[in-house]
Tab-separated table of C-alpha atoms in Angstrom:
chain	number	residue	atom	x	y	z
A	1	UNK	CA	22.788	123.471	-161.804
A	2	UNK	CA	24.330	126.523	-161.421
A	3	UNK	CA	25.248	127.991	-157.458
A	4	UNK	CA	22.343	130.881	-157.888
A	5	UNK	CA	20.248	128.160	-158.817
A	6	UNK	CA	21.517	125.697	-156.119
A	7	UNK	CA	21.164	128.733	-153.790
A	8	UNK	CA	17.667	129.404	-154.710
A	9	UNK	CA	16.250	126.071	-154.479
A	10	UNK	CA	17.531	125.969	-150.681
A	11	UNK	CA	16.085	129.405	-150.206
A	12	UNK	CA	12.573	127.589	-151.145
A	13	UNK	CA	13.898	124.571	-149.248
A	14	UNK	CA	14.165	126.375	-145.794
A	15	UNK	CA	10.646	128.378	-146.371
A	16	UNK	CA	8.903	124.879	-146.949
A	17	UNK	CA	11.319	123.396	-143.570
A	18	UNK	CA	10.186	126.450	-141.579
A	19	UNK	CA	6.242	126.454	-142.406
A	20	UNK	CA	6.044	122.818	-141.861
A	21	UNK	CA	7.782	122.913	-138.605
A	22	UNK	CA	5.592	125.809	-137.671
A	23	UNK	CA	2.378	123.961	-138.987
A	24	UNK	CA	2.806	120.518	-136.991
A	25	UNK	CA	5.288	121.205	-134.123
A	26	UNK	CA	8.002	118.876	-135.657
A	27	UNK	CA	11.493	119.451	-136.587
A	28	UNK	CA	12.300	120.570	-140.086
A	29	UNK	CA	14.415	117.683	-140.111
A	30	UNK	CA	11.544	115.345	-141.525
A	31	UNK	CA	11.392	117.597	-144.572
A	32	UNK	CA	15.037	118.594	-145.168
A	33	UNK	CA	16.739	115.340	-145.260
A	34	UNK	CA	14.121	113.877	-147.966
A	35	UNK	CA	14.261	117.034	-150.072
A	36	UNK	CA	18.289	117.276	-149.751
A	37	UNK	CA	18.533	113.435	-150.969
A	38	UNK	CA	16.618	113.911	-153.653
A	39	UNK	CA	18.501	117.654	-155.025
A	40	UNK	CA	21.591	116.386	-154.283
A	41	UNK	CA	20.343	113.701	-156.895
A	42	UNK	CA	20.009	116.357	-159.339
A	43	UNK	CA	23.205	117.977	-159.099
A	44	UNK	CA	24.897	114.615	-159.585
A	45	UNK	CA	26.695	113.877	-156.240
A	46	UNK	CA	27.932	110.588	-155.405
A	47	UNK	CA	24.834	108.452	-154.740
A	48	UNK	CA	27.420	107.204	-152.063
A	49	UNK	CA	27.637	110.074	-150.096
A	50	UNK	CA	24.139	111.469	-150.675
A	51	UNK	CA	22.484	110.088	-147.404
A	52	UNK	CA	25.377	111.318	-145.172
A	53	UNK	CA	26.110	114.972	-146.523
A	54	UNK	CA	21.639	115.176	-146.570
A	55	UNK	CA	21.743	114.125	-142.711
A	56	UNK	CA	24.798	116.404	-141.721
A	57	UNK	CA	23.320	119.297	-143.339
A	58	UNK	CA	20.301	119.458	-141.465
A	59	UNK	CA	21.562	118.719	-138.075
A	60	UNK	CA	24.011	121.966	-139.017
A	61	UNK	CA	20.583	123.837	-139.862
A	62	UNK	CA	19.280	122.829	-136.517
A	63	UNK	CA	21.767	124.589	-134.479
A	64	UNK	CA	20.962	127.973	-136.001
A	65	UNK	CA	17.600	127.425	-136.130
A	66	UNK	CA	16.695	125.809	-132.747
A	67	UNK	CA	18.261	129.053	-130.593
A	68	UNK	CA	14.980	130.920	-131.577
A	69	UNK	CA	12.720	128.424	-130.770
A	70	UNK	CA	14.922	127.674	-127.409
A	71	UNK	CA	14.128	131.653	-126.757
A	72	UNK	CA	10.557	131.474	-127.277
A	73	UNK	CA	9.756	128.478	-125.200
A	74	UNK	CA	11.553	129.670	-122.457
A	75	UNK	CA	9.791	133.223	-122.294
A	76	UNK	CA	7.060	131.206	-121.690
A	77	UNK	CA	8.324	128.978	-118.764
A	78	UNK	CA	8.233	125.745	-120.611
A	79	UNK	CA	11.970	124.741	-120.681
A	80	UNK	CA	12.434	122.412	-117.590
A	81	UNK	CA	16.482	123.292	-117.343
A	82	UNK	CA	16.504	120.235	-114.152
A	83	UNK	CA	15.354	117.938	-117.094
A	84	UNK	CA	17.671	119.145	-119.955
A	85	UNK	CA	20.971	119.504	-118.110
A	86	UNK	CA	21.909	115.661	-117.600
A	87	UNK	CA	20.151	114.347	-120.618
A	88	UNK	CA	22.304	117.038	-122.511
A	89	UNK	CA	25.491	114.731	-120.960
A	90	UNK	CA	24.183	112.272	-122.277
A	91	UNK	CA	22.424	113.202	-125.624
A	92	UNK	CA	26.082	114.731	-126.878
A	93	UNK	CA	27.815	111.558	-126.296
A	94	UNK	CA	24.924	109.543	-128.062
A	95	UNK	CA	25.047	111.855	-131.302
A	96	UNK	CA	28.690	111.804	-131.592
A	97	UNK	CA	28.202	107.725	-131.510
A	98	UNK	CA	25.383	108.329	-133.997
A	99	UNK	CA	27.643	110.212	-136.338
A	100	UNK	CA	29.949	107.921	-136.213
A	101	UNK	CA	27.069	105.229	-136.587
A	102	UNK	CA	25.924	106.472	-139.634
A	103	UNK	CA	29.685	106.900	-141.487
A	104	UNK	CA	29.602	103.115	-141.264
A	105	UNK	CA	26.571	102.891	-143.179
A	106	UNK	CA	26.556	102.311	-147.027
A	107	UNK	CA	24.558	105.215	-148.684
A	108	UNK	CA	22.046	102.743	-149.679
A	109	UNK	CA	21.438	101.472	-145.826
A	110	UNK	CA	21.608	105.055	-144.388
A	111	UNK	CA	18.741	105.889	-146.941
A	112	UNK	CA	16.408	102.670	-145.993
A	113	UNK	CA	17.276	103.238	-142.338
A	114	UNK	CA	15.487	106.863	-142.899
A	115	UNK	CA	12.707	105.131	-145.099
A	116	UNK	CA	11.877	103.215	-142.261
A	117	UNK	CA	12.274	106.290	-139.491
A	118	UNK	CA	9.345	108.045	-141.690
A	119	UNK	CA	7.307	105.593	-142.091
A	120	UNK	CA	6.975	104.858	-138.476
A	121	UNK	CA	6.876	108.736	-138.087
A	122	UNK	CA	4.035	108.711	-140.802
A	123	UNK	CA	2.308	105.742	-138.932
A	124	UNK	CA	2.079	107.354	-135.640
A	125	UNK	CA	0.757	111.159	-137.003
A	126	UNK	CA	-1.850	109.557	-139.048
A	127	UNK	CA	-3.283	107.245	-136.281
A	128	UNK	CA	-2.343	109.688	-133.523
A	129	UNK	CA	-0.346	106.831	-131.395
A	130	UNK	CA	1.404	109.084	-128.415
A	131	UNK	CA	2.127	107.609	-125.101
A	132	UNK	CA	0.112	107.778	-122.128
A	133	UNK	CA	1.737	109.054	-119.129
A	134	UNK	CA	2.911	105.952	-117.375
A	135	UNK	CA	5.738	106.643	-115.140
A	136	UNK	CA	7.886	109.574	-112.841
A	137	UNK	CA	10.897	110.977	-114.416
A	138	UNK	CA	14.076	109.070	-113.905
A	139	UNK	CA	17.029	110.176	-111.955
A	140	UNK	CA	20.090	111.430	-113.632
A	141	UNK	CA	20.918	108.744	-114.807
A	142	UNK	CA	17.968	107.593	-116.766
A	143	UNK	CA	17.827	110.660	-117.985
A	144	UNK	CA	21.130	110.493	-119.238
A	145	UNK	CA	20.634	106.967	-120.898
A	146	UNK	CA	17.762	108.396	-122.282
A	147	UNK	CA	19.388	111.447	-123.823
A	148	UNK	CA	21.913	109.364	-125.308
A	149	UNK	CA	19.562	106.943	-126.892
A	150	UNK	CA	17.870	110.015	-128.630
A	151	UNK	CA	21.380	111.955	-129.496
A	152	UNK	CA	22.302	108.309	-131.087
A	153	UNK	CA	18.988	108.158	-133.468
A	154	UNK	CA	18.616	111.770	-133.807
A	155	UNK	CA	22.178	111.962	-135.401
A	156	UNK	CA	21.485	109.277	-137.626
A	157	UNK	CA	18.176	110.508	-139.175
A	158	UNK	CA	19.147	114.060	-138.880
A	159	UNK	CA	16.513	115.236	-137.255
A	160	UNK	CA	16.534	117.647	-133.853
A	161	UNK	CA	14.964	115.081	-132.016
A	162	UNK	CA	11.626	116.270	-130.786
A	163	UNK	CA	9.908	113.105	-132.886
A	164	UNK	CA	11.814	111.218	-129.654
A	165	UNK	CA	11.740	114.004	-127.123
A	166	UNK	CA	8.381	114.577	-126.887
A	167	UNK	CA	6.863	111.324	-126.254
A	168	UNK	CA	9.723	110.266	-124.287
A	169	UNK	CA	8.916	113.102	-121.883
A	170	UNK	CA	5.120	112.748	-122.176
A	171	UNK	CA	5.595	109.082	-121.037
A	172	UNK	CA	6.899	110.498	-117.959
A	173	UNK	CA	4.311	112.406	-116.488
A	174	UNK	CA	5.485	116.066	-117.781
A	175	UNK	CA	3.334	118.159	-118.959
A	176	UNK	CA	3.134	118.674	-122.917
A	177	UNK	CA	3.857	122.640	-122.695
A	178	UNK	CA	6.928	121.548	-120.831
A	179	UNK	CA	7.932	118.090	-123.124
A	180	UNK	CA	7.968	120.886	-126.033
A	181	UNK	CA	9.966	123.350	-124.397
A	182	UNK	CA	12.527	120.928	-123.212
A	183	UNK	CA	12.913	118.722	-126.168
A	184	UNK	CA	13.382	122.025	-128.255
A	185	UNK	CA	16.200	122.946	-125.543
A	186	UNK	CA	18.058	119.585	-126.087
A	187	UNK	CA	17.906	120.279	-130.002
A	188	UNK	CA	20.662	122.349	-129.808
A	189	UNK	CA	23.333	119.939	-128.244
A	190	UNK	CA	21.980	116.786	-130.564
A	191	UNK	CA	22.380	119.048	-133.332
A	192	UNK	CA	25.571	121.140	-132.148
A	193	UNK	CA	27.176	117.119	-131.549
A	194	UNK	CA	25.597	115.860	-134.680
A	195	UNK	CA	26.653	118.580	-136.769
A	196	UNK	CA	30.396	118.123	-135.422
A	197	UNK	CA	30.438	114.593	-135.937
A	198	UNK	CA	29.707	114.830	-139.394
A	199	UNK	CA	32.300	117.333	-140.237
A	200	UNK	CA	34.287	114.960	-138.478
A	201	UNK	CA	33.653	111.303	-140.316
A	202	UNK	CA	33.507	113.380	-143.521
A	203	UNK	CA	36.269	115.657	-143.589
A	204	UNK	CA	38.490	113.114	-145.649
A	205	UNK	CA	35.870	111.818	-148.223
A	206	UNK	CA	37.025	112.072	-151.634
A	207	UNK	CA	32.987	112.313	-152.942
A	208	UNK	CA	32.658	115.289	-151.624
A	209	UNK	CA	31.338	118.037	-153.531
A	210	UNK	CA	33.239	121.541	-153.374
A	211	UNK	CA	31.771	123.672	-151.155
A	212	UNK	CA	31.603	121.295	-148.180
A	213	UNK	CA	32.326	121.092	-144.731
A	214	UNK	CA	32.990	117.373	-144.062
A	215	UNK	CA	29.210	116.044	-144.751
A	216	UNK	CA	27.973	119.637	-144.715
A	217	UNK	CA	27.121	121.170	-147.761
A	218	UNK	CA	27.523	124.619	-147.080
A	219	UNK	CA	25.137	126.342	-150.111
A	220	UNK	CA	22.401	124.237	-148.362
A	221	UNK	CA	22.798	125.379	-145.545
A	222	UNK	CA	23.401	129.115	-145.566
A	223	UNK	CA	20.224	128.689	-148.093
A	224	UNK	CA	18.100	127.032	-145.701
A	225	UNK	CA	18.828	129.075	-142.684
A	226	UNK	CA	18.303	131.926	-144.341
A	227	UNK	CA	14.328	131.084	-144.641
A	228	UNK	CA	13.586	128.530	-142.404
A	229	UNK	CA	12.869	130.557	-139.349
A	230	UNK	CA	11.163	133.390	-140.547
A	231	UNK	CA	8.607	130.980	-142.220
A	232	UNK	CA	8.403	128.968	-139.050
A	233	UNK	CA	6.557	131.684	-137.750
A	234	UNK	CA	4.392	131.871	-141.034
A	235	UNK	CA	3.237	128.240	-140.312
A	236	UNK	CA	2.700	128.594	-136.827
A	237	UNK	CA	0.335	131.432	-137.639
A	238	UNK	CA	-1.237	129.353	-139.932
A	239	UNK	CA	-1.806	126.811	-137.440
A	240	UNK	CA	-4.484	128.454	-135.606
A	241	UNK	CA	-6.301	128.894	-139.012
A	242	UNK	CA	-6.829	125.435	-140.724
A	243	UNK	CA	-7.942	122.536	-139.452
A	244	UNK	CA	-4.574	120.698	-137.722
A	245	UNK	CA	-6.177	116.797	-138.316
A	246	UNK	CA	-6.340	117.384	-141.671
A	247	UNK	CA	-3.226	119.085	-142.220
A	248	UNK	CA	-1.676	116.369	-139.623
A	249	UNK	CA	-3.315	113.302	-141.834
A	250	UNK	CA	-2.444	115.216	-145.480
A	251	UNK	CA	1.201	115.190	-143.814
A	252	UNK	CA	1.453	111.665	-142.298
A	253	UNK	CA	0.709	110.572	-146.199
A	254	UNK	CA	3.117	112.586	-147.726
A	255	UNK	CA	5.925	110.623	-145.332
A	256	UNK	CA	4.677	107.607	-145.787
A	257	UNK	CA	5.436	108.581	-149.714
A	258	UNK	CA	8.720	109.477	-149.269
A	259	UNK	CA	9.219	106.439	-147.299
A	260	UNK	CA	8.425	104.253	-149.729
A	261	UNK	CA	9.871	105.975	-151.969
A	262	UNK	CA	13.162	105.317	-150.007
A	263	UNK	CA	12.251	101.714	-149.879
A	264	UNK	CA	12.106	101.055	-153.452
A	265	UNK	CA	14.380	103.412	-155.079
């Protein structure tokens, strides 16, 4: 594959990231790591190092990405800054231990541990399973604990975080509007920690392919940045056009594919 090549398919990469996101309310996360696995496949980099350079790639794409959405929610009122400063304490601390979490991993567990992650993501969309409100927000430091738990997974299946956020934050009694807003606030540190992790617990690997930044491949990522939030606007757009349960069930069956497909590769 030559770079224009390599350059272009990311281009695509961050438009499909971007309308997706836009479409469902999710992080692009969901989509990028799956589709980086499988073209980093193609271009014939160490099946080793595949599910680690895949997952520190898109937290890297969620710190550029995540400052517009940050901007937009917050026009509108719904970041709850009380909420997001001391889970931010502890959701950098937890991604820096996922990071480091997920350098331990074989290639081969890394990618089952994500099979598994969208599955159970793929599960809950197509039955619609979200929590019911059940109890007040914590103090600080239950927020905190909480943060870190979701900075630990969120590093691990590259992903922003809002698949945890969200119902977290819904569980306790604030308002979806807000739970959106917020969880796209604490993004930005889960990916900011994520992405420096990675770089970290890479920068040594002899697999790595030129053109990387510890387990940051950088064509992928200037490629997918360059799309991904122009077309998250595109799919948000869309949103309010076509019918969102069948777009949400279409969706939940595609993970559930690349799940298994995880599973049994």
């Amino acid at each position: 594959m030559t770079l224009i090549y390599v350059i272009a398919s990311y281009l695509a990469l961050g438009a499909l990231a971007g309308t997706v996101a836009g479409l469902f309310g999710i992080g692009g996360g969901l989509i990028i790591v799956p589709v980086l696995m499988f073209s980093f496949g193609l271009q014939g980099i160490n099946p080793d190092i595949i599910p680690h350079l895949a997952v520190g790639t898109s937290l890297a794409t969620i710190v550029f990405t995540s400052v517009s959405s940050i901007r937009s929610h917050n026009k509108h009122g719904a970041v709850r800054w009380d909420l997001f400063r001391p889970m931010t304490v502890g959701i950098v601390a937890g991604a820096l231990v996922g990071a480091w979490t997920a350098s331990l991993l074989s290639g081969r567990a890394l990618e089952l541990v994500i099979g598994i992650f969208v599955i159970l993501v793929g599960l809950k969309m197509f039955f619609q399973v979200d929590p019911k409100p059940g109890r007040d927000v914590p103090g600080v430091v239950g927020l905190g604990a909480a943060g870190g738990g979701i900075g630990w997974a969120s590093a691990i299946f590259g992903i922003g975080g809002g698949t945890l956020t969200v119902p977290y934050l819904s569980w306790c009694n604030v308002r979806m509007q807000q739970a959106v807003g917020t969880s796209a606030a604490c993004g930005l540190p889960i990916a900011i920690a994520g992405a420096l992790g990675n770089i970290w617990t890479g920068w040594s690997n002899p697999a790595l392919p030129e053109l990387s930044a510890g387990f940051i491949y950088l064509p992928a990522l200037i490629g997918i940045i360059l799309t991904s939030v122009f077309f998250a606007r595109v799919g948000a757009n869309l949103a309010h056009r076509l019918n969102a349960r069948i777009l949400k069930r279409t969706f939940s069956i595609m993970l559930l594919l690349v799940g298994l497909r995880f599973l049994l590769s």
